Amino acid sequence: ALALASFEEVLLIDDEWPAAIAALHDLFDDLRKQGHWRGTPTRDMAEADHMLSIAEKVTAKLPEGHLAKSLISTALTYQGRVFDTRSMDSRDAEDAFNSLTRSYNVSQSVFAANSKLPRPARDLSISLIYLADFLGQRDQPNNSEKANAYFQHSLEILEKLLSANPDDAQAARDVYVCLVKFGNFLVSRDQPGDAENALDYYQRSLKITEKLHAKNPDSAEAVRDLSVSLERLGSFLAHRGQPGDIEMALGYHQRDLEISEKILTTKQDSTEALRDVVVSLQNLGILLSERNQSGDYDKATQYFDRGLQITESLLKNNPDSGLAASDLAAICEQYGNHAERTGKGDAQAWWRRAFEILNGMKQKDMPLKSKHQESLETLRGKLKGTGTQ
């Protein structure tokens, strides 16, 4: 907020200062990468509105400048991600879609007029990624086809940009982001050939992030990107379950947890860092619970306990956040599965708690993504006949 206010003061002095506008674009881009959990949902939304207000003022003064219009696209993407993360009611989902669609339309228009410039091409590709990611997580007619086409288009653009600048770390990172999100979509869609393509994308993303981390080991962004790549590949292998997959998945998840814990030591108040640790803990808990070798039960329980503690704290600090609520429901559901699988603990109680959280979100008109809708119905089936419906 302070940085945005400082730029606003500079632009009041000279609203056509190219260096200031370029630097403002870089700031917007940094904020867009984070996209959520910078503070409370209210603070994040205020920041998104502030970004869009500044972008509109700059564009009004420089209506023909592609960099000025790029600020609009970037601010709208950030706003869309904040709406999507907040998920307080169905209007947030609609507003997220509208913001992300507007971002895509603006960036497409700028690219059409400046197709040979790298920045408009990158802005279009980023808009495509986040619109595709949003559509792919919502089970609506034609969403899957649109998401797949948007991901394909984005990846084509980004790979061309990287091919033209093979040593550009940002270009490489952009390809990594697209590969991971495209892989996630394919895993969720689960059509013939999707698993093979997703695995290829995850493996390619890991190669990119390992290379970026090796070049800049002190970069927090490079460290987290490597963590995400490890988590995605580990989760894919754990789910596939072919001979040797479990052992490889366990290695990836353990490495991911080590990295996530390291990040958290430097960002103890970061909600994003806390959520990353929860994901790592939950993945290891599920994997060990399913393997069920000697000592696995106690380790899995420890992982679930710590993940539960963190998610409860996150929801307490962000009581209106749909993301925090769904995170808690997810770990409660997995804790119930762990109890059922091992015959230790009250599985029904955990499932009931998860069901009540998700059903409560639905009753409050808080949007549920496809995976949460599926969990709700799965839990409903498990609790059938117990009086919880």
Coordinates of C-alpha atoms in Angstrom, one line a residue, residues 1 9 15 43 49 54 97 158 171-172 224 227 296 309 328-329 355 372-373 375:
A1 CA 0.0 0.0 0.0
E9 CA 2.6 10.8 -5.7
D15 CA 2.0 11.4 -15.1
R43 CA -7.0 -5.4 2.9
D49 CA -9.1 -1.5 -6.0
I54 CA -4.1 4.1 -10.4
F97 CA -14.7 -14.2 -13.7
L158 CA 5.5 -18.2 -23.5
A171 CA 10.5 -16.0 -19.3
A172 CA 11.5 -19.4 -17.9
R224 CA 9.1 -21.6 -3.5
S227 CA 8.8 -26.4 -3.7
D296 CA 3.9 -44.8 9.3
Q309 CA -3.3 -26.7 14.0
L328 CA -9.7 -26.9 7.1
A329 CA -12.4 -29.0 5.6
F355 CA -19.1 -31.9 6.0
H372 CA -15.0 -29.1 -2.9
Q373 CA -18.4 -30.0 -4.4
S375 CA -15.8 -33.7 -1.4

